[in-house]
mmCIF file of C-alpha atoms and ligand atoms in Angstrom:
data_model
loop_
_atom_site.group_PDB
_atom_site.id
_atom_site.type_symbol
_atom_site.label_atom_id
_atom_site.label_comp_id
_atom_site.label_asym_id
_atom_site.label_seq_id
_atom_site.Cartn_x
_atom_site.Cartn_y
_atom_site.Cartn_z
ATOM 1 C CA UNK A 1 82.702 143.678 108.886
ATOM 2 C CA UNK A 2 79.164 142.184 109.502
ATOM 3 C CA UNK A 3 78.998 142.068 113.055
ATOM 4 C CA UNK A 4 76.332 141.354 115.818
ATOM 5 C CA UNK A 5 77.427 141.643 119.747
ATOM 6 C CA UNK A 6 75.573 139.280 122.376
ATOM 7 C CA UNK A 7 76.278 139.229 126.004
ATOM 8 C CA UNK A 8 73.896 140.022 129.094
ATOM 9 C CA UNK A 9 72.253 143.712 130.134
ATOM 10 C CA UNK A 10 75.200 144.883 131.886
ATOM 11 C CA UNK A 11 78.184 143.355 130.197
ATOM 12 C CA UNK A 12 79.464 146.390 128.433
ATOM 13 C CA UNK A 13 77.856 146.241 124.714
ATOM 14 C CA UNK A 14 77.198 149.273 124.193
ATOM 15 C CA UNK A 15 80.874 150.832 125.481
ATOM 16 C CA UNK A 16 82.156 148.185 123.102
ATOM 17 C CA UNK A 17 80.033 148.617 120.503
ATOM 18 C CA UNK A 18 80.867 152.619 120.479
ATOM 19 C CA UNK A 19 84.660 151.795 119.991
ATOM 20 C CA UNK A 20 84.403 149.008 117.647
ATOM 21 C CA UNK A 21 82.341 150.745 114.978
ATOM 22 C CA UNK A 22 84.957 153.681 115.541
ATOM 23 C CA UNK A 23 87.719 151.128 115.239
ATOM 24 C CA UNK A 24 85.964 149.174 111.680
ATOM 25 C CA UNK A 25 84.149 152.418 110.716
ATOM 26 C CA UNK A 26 80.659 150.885 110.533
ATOM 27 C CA UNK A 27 77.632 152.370 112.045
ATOM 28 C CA UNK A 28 76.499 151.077 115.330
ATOM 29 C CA UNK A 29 73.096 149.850 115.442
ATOM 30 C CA UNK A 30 71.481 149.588 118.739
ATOM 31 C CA UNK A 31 67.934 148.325 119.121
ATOM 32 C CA UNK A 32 67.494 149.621 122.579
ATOM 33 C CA UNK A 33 68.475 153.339 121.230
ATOM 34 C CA UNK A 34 66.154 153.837 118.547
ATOM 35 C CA UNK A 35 63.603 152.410 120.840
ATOM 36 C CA UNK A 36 64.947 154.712 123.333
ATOM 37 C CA UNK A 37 64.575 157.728 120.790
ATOM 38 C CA UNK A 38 61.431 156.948 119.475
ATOM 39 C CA UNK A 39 59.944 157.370 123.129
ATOM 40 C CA UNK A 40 61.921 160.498 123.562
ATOM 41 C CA UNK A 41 60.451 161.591 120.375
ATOM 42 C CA UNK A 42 57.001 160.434 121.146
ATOM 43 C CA UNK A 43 56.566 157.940 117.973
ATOM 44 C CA UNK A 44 53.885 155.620 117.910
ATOM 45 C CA UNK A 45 56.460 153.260 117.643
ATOM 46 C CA UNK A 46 57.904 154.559 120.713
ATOM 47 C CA UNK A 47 54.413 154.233 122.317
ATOM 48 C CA UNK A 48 54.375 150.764 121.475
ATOM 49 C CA UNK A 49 57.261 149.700 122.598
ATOM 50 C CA UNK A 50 57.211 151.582 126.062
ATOM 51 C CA UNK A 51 55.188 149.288 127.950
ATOM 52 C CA UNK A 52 57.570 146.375 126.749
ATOM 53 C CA UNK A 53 61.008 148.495 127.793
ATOM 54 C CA UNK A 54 59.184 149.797 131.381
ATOM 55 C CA UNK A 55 58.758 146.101 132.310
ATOM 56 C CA UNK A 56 62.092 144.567 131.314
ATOM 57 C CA UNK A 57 60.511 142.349 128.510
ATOM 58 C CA UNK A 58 60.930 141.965 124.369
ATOM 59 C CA UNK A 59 58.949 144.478 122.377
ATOM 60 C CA UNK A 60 56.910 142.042 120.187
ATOM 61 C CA UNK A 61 59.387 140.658 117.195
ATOM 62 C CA UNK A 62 56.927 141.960 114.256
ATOM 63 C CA UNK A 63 57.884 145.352 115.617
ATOM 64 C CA UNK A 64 61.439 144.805 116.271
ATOM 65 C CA UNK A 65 61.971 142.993 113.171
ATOM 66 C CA UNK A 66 60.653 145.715 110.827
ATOM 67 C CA UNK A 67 62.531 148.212 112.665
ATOM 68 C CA UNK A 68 65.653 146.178 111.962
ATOM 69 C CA UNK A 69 64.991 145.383 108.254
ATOM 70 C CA UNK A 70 64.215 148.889 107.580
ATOM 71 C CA UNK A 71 67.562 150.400 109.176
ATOM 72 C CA UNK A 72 69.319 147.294 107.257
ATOM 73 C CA UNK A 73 68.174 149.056 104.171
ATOM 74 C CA UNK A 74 69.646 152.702 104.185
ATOM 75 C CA UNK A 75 72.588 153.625 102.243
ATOM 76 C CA UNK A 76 75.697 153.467 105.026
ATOM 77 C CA UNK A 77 76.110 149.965 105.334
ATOM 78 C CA UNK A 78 79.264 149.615 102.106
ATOM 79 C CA UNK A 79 81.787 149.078 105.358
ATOM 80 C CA UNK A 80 79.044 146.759 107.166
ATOM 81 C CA UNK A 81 77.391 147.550 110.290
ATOM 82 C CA UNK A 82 77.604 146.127 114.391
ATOM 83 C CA UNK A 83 74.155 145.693 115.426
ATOM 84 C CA UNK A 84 73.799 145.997 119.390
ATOM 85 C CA UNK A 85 70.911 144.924 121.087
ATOM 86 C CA UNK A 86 69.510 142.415 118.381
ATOM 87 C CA UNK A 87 68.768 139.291 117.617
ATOM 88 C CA UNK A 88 67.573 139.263 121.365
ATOM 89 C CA UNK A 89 66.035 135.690 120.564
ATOM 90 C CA UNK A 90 66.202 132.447 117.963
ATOM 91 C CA UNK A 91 63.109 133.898 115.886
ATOM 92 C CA UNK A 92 65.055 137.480 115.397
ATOM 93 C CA UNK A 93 68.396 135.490 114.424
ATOM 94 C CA UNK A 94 66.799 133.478 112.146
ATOM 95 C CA UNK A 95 64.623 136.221 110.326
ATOM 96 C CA UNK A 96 68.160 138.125 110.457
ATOM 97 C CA UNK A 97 69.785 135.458 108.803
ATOM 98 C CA UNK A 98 67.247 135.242 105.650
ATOM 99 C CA UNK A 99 67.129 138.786 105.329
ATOM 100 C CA UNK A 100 71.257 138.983 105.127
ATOM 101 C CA UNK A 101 71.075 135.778 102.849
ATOM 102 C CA UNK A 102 68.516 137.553 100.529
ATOM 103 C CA UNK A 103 70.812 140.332 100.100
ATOM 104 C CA UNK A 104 74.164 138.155 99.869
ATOM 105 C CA UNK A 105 75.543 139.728 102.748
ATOM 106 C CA UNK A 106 76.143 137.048 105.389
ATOM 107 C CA UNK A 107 77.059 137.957 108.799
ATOM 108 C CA UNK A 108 80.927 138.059 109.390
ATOM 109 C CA UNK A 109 80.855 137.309 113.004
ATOM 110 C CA UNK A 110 78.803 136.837 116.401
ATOM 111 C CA UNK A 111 80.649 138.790 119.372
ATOM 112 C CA UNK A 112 79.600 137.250 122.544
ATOM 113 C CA UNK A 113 80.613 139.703 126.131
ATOM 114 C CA UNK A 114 81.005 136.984 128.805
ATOM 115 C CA UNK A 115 80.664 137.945 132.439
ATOM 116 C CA UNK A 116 79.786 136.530 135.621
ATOM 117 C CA UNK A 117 75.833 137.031 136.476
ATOM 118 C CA UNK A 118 77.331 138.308 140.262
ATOM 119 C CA UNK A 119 78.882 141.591 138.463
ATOM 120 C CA UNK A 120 75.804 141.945 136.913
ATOM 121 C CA UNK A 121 73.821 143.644 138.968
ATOM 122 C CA UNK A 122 76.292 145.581 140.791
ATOM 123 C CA UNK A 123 77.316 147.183 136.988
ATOM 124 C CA UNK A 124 73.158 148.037 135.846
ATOM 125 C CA UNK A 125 72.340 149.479 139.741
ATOM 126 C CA UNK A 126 75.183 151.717 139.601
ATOM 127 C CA UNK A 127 75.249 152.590 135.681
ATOM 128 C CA UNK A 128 73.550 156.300 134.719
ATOM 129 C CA UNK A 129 72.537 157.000 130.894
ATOM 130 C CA UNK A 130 73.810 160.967 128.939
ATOM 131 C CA UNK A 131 70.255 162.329 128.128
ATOM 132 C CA UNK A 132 72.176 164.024 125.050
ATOM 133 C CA UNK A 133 74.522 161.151 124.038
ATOM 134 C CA UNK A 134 72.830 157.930 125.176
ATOM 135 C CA UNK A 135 76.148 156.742 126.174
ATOM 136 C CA UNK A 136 76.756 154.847 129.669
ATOM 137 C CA UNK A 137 78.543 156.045 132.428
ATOM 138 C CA UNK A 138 79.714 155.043 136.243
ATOM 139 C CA UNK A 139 80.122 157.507 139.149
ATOM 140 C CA UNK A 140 79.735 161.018 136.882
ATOM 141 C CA UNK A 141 77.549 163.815 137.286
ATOM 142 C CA UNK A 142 77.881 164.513 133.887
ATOM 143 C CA UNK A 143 78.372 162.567 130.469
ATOM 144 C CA UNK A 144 82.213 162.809 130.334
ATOM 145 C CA UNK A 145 81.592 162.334 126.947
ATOM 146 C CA UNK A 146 79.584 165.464 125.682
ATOM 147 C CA UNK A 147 78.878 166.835 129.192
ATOM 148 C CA UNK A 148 75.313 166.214 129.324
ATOM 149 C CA UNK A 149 72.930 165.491 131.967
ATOM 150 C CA UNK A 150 73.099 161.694 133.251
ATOM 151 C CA UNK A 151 69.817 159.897 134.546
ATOM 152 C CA UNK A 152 68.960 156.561 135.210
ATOM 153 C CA UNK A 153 67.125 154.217 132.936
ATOM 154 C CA UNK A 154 63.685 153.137 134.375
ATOM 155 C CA UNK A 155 65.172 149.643 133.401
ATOM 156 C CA UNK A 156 68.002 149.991 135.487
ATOM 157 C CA UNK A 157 66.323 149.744 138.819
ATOM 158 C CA UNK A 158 66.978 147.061 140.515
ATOM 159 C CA UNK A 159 63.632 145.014 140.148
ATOM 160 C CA UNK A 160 63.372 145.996 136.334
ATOM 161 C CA UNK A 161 67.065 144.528 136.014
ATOM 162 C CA UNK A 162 66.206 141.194 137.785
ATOM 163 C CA UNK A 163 63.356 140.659 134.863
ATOM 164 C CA UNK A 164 65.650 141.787 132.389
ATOM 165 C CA UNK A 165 68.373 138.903 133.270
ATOM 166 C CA UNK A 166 65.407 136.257 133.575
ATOM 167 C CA UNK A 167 64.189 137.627 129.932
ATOM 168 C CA UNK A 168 67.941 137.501 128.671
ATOM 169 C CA UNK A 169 68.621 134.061 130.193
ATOM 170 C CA UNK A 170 65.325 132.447 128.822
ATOM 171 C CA UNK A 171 65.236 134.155 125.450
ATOM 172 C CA UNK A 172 68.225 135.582 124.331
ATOM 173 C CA UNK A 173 70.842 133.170 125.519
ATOM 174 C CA UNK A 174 70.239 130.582 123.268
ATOM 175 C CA UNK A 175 71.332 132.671 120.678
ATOM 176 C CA UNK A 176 74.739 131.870 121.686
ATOM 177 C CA UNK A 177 74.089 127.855 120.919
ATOM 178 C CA UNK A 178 72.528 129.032 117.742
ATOM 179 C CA UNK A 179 75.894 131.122 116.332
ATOM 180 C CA UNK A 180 78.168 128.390 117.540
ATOM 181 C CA UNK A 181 76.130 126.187 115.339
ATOM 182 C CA UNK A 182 76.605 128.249 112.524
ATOM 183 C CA UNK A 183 80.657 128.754 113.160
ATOM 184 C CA UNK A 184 79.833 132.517 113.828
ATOM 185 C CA UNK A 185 80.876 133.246 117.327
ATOM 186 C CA UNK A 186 83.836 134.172 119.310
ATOM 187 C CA UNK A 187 83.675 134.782 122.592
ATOM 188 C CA UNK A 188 86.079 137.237 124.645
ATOM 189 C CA UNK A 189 85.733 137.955 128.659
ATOM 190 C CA UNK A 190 83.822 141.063 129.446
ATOM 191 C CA UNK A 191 85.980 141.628 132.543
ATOM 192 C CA UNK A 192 88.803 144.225 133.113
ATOM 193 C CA UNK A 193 89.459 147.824 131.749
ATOM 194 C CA UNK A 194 86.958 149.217 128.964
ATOM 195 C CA UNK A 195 90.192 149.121 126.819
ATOM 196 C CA UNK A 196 91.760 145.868 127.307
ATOM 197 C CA UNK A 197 87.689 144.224 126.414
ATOM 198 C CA UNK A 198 88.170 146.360 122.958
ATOM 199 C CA UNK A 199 91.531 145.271 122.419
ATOM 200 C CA UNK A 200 90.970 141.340 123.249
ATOM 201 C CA UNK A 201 87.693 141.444 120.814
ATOM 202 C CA UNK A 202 90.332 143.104 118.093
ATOM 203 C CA UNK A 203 92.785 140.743 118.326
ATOM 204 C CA UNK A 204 90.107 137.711 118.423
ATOM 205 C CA UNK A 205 88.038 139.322 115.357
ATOM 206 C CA UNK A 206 91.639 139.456 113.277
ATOM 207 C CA UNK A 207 91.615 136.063 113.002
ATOM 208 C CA UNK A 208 87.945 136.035 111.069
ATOM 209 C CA UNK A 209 87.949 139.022 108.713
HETATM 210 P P1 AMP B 1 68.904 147.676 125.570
HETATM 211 O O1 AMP B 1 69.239 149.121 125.506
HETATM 212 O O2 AMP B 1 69.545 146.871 124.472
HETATM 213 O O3 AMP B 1 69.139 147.083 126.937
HETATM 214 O O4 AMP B 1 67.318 147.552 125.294
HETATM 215 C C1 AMP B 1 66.387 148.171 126.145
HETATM 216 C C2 AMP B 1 65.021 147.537 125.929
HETATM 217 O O5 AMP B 1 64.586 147.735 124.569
HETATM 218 C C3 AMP B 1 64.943 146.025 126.137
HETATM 219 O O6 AMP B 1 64.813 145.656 127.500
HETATM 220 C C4 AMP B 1 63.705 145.673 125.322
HETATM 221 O O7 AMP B 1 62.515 146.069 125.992
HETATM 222 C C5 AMP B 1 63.865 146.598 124.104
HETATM 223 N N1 AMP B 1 64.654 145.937 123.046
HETATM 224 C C6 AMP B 1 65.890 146.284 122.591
HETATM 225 N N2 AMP B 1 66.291 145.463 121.615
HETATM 226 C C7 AMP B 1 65.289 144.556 121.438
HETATM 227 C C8 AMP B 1 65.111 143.430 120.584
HETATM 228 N N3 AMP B 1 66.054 143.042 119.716
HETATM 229 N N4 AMP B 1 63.948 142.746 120.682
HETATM 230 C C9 AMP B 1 62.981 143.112 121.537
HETATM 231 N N5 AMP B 1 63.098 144.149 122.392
HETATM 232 C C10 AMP B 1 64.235 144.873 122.349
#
């Protein structure tokens, strides 16, 4: 299972994301993490992207892109992957695409979250980040994952997130035209219990792979 997961800041990609590698054992590959990670780690490539994430925008393609290629190329991909985060525009998609197409390995499926841009907000203001785990969480002090301190991301506040959806809506969402094109994407509602999402995007992947 080749598998890439659109949908808005906020509509739950990375909660799904964690269960449906689980579920098709194939790593999870999230943009925004190893950006996050590099920064925690003080990389120059977490340098560069910093002033990019602080502000809600797109670190520069020739960065992201790289970054991409170069994770597309280790040795755990025999299952596939689910990349998270990426393409976030037409340009990434596209350089995707040739660099799958090079290798024979054609994405199996697009995965678009839909939700309404009203629960947006409401989700990001209120969503805190494990410092350990990376994983999202609502109303906990700790992760209830691994128990780890929860903060929230600098992109989270509330003027960040506005720039974020403007960014998403501009840039990334046509994306979703460019999948359909291709036959690639499914769409499921982003609405309701973490489990039912998982279960719906199941079910509506079954009928592709
Ligand atoms: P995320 O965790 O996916 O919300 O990503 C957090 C931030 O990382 C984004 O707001 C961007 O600044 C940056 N980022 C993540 N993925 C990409 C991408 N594919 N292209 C450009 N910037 C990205």
């Amino acid at each position: 299972m080749r598998l890439v997961l659109v949908g808005p800041p906020g509509a739950g990609k990375g909660t799904q994301a964690q269960f449906l590698a689980a579920h098709y054992s194939i790593p999870h590959i999230a943009t925004g993490d190893i950006f996050r990670a590099n920064l925690k780690a003080g990389t120059p490539l977490g340098m560069q992207a910093k002033t990019f994430m602080d502000r809600g925008e797109l670190v520069p393609d020739s960065v992201t892109n790289d970054m991409v290629k170069d994770r597309l190329l280790q040795d755990d991909l025999a299952n596939g992957f689910l990349l998270d985060g990426f393409p976030r525009n037409v340009a990434q998609a596209e350089v995707l695409r040739a660099n799958l197409t090079q290798k024979a390995t054609p994405l199996t499926a697009v995965l678009e979250l839909a939700i309404d841009s009203s629960e947006i907000i409401a989700r990001l203001s209120s969503r805190r980040t494990c410092k350990d785990c990376g994983l999202p969480t609502v109303g906990n002090e700790k992760c209830p994952t691994c128990g780890g301190e929860v903060y929230q991301r600098e992109d989270d506040k509330e003027d960040v997130i506005a720039r974020r959806l403007e960014v998403y809506e501009e840039q990334t969402a046509p994306i979703i035209s460019f999948y359909r094109s291709e036959g690639l994407l499914i769409t499921v509602s982003a609405t309701g219990a973490v489990e039912e999402i998982t279960q719906r995007a199941i079910s509506a992947l079954s009928r592709v792979s």
